[in-house]
Amino acid sequence: MNRTCPFDPAPELAELRRRPSISRVRLDFDDSMVWLITKYEDACTVLRDTRFSSDFTRPGFPARLTSRPPGPGTFIRMDPPDQTRLRGLLVPEFRLKRVQELRPMIQRIVDRLLDEMIAKGSPADLIESFALPLPFVIITELLGVPDEHREFFYETTNMIGDQSISTAERMTVRTKLRSFLEELVSSKEAHPTGDLLSRILERREGAEVSREEVIGIATLLMVAGYETVASQIGVSTLVLLQHPEQLAELKADPSLMDDAIEELVRHQTVTDYGARRVATEDVRVGGELIRAGEGVLVVLGSANRDESVFADPDRWDMHRGAREHLGFGFGPHQCPGQLLARAQLEIALNTLFRRLPDLKVATSIEEVPFRGDMFVYGVHRLPVTW
Ligand code: HEM
């Protein structure tokens, strides 16, 4: 299913939402059949029900990334109780109070990146100069990655979500990243430095989490907390520039940005095909019986355009109060980093438009390369002037 407008999900999804029951579709990469969940209510039903497993290694799981099971600690691909045990180690790091404490650091990095971009002069690629480095630097600060290793880290993590490289290449990159993080964990064990990784290592004994699992958690954070935020910043900037009247309101009153971000994450669901499951028992959903062993693809980007929940869903309206969107998932796997993501988006977008009030896209929209070839949607490049 291809998009016909880069800002909207494929039109077939809207047709499927109008059908009374859920549908089965063929996956293009291996010809297997999966249930496609396109409606909001069905998406919530599947995502909250633990009879639907996230375990990649179960037969029938709609896996594309790799034929090899994810390493220990990758709890996004696990089920309770193991998922709960590992997630519990991370959750305290992303509570509201902790994220509030991180705000000055986020602001400092945003200001520095914009200083550098402005110093180099207009035009610039906003993705390369701002959207990618921001969450990257933040995650490396959180993990306590030494400065001299950041370049290597940057290159390897950028390759992981690229669908144009082969599975073998992706596995090589994953292995490299994992062995780098292994060394990092060893150094934190020897010399704790008060960062997230050092604290997790201290906490792991009581929580019965192995060292291998901590390495897996660090890898997962890099993968889950970097490209998602970068993509959301890029495509959100573009959407705001496409809506000059609402952008003018935001510039006049930056406190409106919190609501605008909810609507941005709803309207531009960068992890639109991000939630995959396999049934472990027969379960009835949306008028059909999903049998044990059958794969399910929850299309978050479609659920977020469900007209029974969001009136006139294709319209971007920052005043709609879109807080119940599924852009960060739902149920036991709901994104634990969402408060950090929201803080980054708010500080990034408010600062960008305050410092560069005349920001414009430097090309026509037709020339902007969208990330239809990546696991996380967004734009590859966004040439801007100011
Ligand atoms: C705009 C940015 C982001 C979006 C759109 C996003 C979206 C999501 C979604 C949809 C899921 C659920 C996947 C599923 O149900 O299978 C998820 C899980 C996850 N996210 Fe995020 N995320 C973002 C930012 C972050 C950040 C900043 C972090 C951490 C630094 C993070 C860490 C995680 C982790 C660890 C999981 C796995 C949770 C679990 O399986 O229990 N994410 N994210």
Short mmCIF file of N, CA and C in Angstrom, two decimals, residues 116-175:
data_model
loop_
_atom_site.label_atom_id
_atom_site.label_comp_id
_atom_site.label_asym_id
_atom_site.label_seq_id
_atom_site.Cartn_x
_atom_site.Cartn_y
_atom_site.Cartn_z
N GLU A 116 25.31 26.65 15.57
CA GLU A 116 26.21 26.12 14.53
C GLU A 116 25.57 26.22 13.15
N MET A 117 24.27 25.90 13.11
CA MET A 117 23.59 25.94 11.80
C MET A 117 23.53 27.38 11.29
N ILE A 118 23.20 28.30 12.17
CA ILE A 118 23.08 29.71 11.77
C ILE A 118 24.46 30.24 11.34
N ALA A 119 25.51 29.83 12.07
CA ALA A 119 26.86 30.32 11.75
C ALA A 119 27.28 29.86 10.35
N LYS A 120 26.89 28.64 9.97
CA LYS A 120 27.24 28.14 8.63
C LYS A 120 26.46 28.86 7.54
N GLY A 121 25.31 29.40 7.89
CA GLY A 121 24.54 30.22 6.95
C GLY A 121 23.44 29.49 6.23
N SER A 122 22.50 30.28 5.72
CA SER A 122 21.34 29.77 5.00
C SER A 122 21.73 29.53 3.53
N PRO A 123 21.26 28.48 2.81
CA PRO A 123 20.35 27.45 3.28
C PRO A 123 21.06 26.34 4.05
N ALA A 124 20.26 25.51 4.72
CA ALA A 124 20.83 24.36 5.44
C ALA A 124 19.85 23.20 5.34
N ASP A 125 20.39 22.00 5.58
CA ASP A 125 19.50 20.84 5.68
C ASP A 125 19.15 20.67 7.17
N LEU A 126 17.90 20.93 7.48
CA LEU A 126 17.48 20.91 8.89
C LEU A 126 17.64 19.52 9.52
N ILE A 127 17.53 18.49 8.69
CA ILE A 127 17.64 17.12 9.23
C ILE A 127 19.09 16.87 9.67
N GLU A 128 20.02 17.18 8.76
CA GLU A 128 21.42 16.90 9.07
C GLU A 128 21.94 17.80 10.20
N SER A 129 21.53 19.08 10.16
CA SER A 129 22.10 20.03 11.11
C SER A 129 21.41 20.02 12.47
N PHE A 130 20.15 19.57 12.51
CA PHE A 130 19.39 19.77 13.74
C PHE A 130 18.61 18.51 14.18
N ALA A 131 17.72 18.00 13.30
CA ALA A 131 16.80 16.95 13.73
C ALA A 131 17.53 15.65 14.11
N LEU A 132 18.55 15.27 13.34
CA LEU A 132 19.28 14.03 13.67
C LEU A 132 20.23 14.20 14.86
N PRO A 133 21.09 15.25 14.83
CA PRO A 133 22.04 15.33 15.95
C PRO A 133 21.39 15.56 17.32
N LEU A 134 20.22 16.22 17.38
CA LEU A 134 19.64 16.53 18.69
C LEU A 134 19.35 15.27 19.52
N PRO A 135 18.47 14.37 19.04
CA PRO A 135 18.21 13.19 19.88
C PRO A 135 19.42 12.28 20.02
N PHE A 136 20.30 12.34 19.00
CA PHE A 136 21.52 11.52 19.09
C PHE A 136 22.38 11.99 20.26
N VAL A 137 22.64 13.30 20.33
CA VAL A 137 23.49 13.82 21.41
C VAL A 137 22.81 13.56 22.76
N ILE A 138 21.48 13.71 22.80
CA ILE A 138 20.78 13.51 24.07
C ILE A 138 20.92 12.06 24.54
N ILE A 139 20.72 11.13 23.63
CA ILE A 139 20.79 9.73 24.05
C ILE A 139 22.23 9.36 24.43
N THR A 140 23.20 9.92 23.71
CA THR A 140 24.60 9.60 24.08
C THR A 140 24.97 10.25 25.42
N GLU A 141 24.39 11.43 25.70
CA GLU A 141 24.62 12.06 27.02
C GLU A 141 24.01 11.18 28.11
N LEU A 142 22.77 10.70 27.84
CA LEU A 142 22.09 9.86 28.84
C LEU A 142 22.90 8.60 29.12
N LEU A 143 23.38 7.99 28.04
CA LEU A 143 24.13 6.73 28.21
C LEU A 143 25.56 6.99 28.69
N GLY A 144 26.02 8.22 28.58
CA GLY A 144 27.38 8.54 28.99
C GLY A 144 28.42 8.04 28.00
N VAL A 145 28.14 8.21 26.68
CA VAL A 145 29.11 7.79 25.66
C VAL A 145 30.22 8.85 25.57
N PRO A 146 31.49 8.45 25.71
CA PRO A 146 32.57 9.44 25.64
C PRO A 146 32.61 10.12 24.26
N ASP A 147 33.01 11.40 24.24
CA ASP A 147 33.01 12.20 23.01
C ASP A 147 33.72 11.51 21.84
N GLU A 148 34.86 10.87 22.13
CA GLU A 148 35.66 10.33 21.03
C GLU A 148 34.98 9.17 20.29
N HIS A 149 33.93 8.59 20.89
CA HIS A 149 33.25 7.46 20.24
C HIS A 149 31.96 7.85 19.54
N ARG A 150 31.61 9.15 19.61
CA ARG A 150 30.28 9.54 19.12
C ARG A 150 30.14 9.41 17.60
N GLU A 151 31.23 9.67 16.89
CA GLU A 151 31.21 9.58 15.42
C GLU A 151 30.83 8.17 14.98
N PHE A 152 31.54 7.18 15.56
CA PHE A 152 31.29 5.77 15.22
C PHE A 152 29.83 5.40 15.55
N PHE A 153 29.41 5.85 16.71
CA PHE A 153 28.07 5.59 17.20
C PHE A 153 27.03 6.17 16.23
N TYR A 154 27.30 7.36 15.74
CA TYR A 154 26.41 8.09 14.84
C TYR A 154 26.23 7.30 13.55
N GLU A 155 27.37 6.86 12.98
CA GLU A 155 27.30 6.16 11.69
C GLU A 155 26.56 4.83 11.82
N THR A 156 26.88 4.07 12.85
CA THR A 156 26.25 2.74 12.96
C THR A 156 24.76 2.88 13.23
N THR A 157 24.36 3.76 14.14
CA THR A 157 22.92 3.85 14.45
C THR A 157 22.14 4.38 13.25
N ASN A 158 22.74 5.24 12.44
CA ASN A 158 22.04 5.75 11.26
C ASN A 158 21.75 4.66 10.24
N MET A 159 22.56 3.60 10.24
CA MET A 159 22.38 2.53 9.25
C MET A 159 21.29 1.54 9.64
N ILE A 160 20.97 1.46 10.93
CA ILE A 160 20.09 0.39 11.39
C ILE A 160 18.68 0.45 10.80
N GLY A 161 18.12 1.65 10.66
CA GLY A 161 16.75 1.74 10.15
C GLY A 161 16.65 1.81 8.63
N ASP A 162 17.78 1.64 7.95
CA ASP A 162 17.81 1.81 6.50
C ASP A 162 17.36 0.52 5.80
N GLN A 163 16.22 0.57 5.12
CA GLN A 163 15.71 -0.64 4.48
C GLN A 163 16.44 -0.95 3.18
N SER A 164 17.29 -0.01 2.71
CA SER A 164 17.97 -0.26 1.44
C SER A 164 19.20 -1.15 1.65
N ILE A 165 19.64 -1.33 2.89
CA ILE A 165 20.79 -2.23 3.09
C ILE A 165 20.27 -3.65 3.33
N SER A 166 21.14 -4.64 3.05
CA SER A 166 20.68 -6.03 3.15
C SER A 166 20.56 -6.44 4.62
N THR A 167 19.83 -7.54 4.84
CA THR A 167 19.69 -8.05 6.21
C THR A 167 21.07 -8.38 6.79
N ALA A 168 21.95 -8.95 5.93
CA ALA A 168 23.28 -9.33 6.41
C ALA A 168 24.05 -8.08 6.87
N GLU A 169 23.96 -7.01 6.06
CA GLU A 169 24.65 -5.77 6.43
C GLU A 169 24.09 -5.21 7.74
N ARG A 170 22.76 -5.28 7.85
CA ARG A 170 22.13 -4.73 9.06
C ARG A 170 22.58 -5.52 10.30
N MET A 171 22.69 -6.83 10.13
CA MET A 171 23.12 -7.65 11.27
C MET A 171 24.56 -7.31 11.65
N THR A 172 25.41 -7.04 10.63
CA THR A 172 26.80 -6.68 10.94
C THR A 172 26.83 -5.38 11.75
N VAL A 173 26.00 -4.42 11.32
CA VAL A 173 25.98 -3.14 12.02
C VAL A 173 25.48 -3.33 13.45
N ARG A 174 24.43 -4.14 13.60
CA ARG A 174 23.89 -4.39 14.95
C ARG A 174 24.94 -5.04 15.85
N THR A 175 25.70 -5.97 15.26
CA THR A 175 26.73 -6.65 16.05
C THR A 175 27.80 -5.66 16.49
#
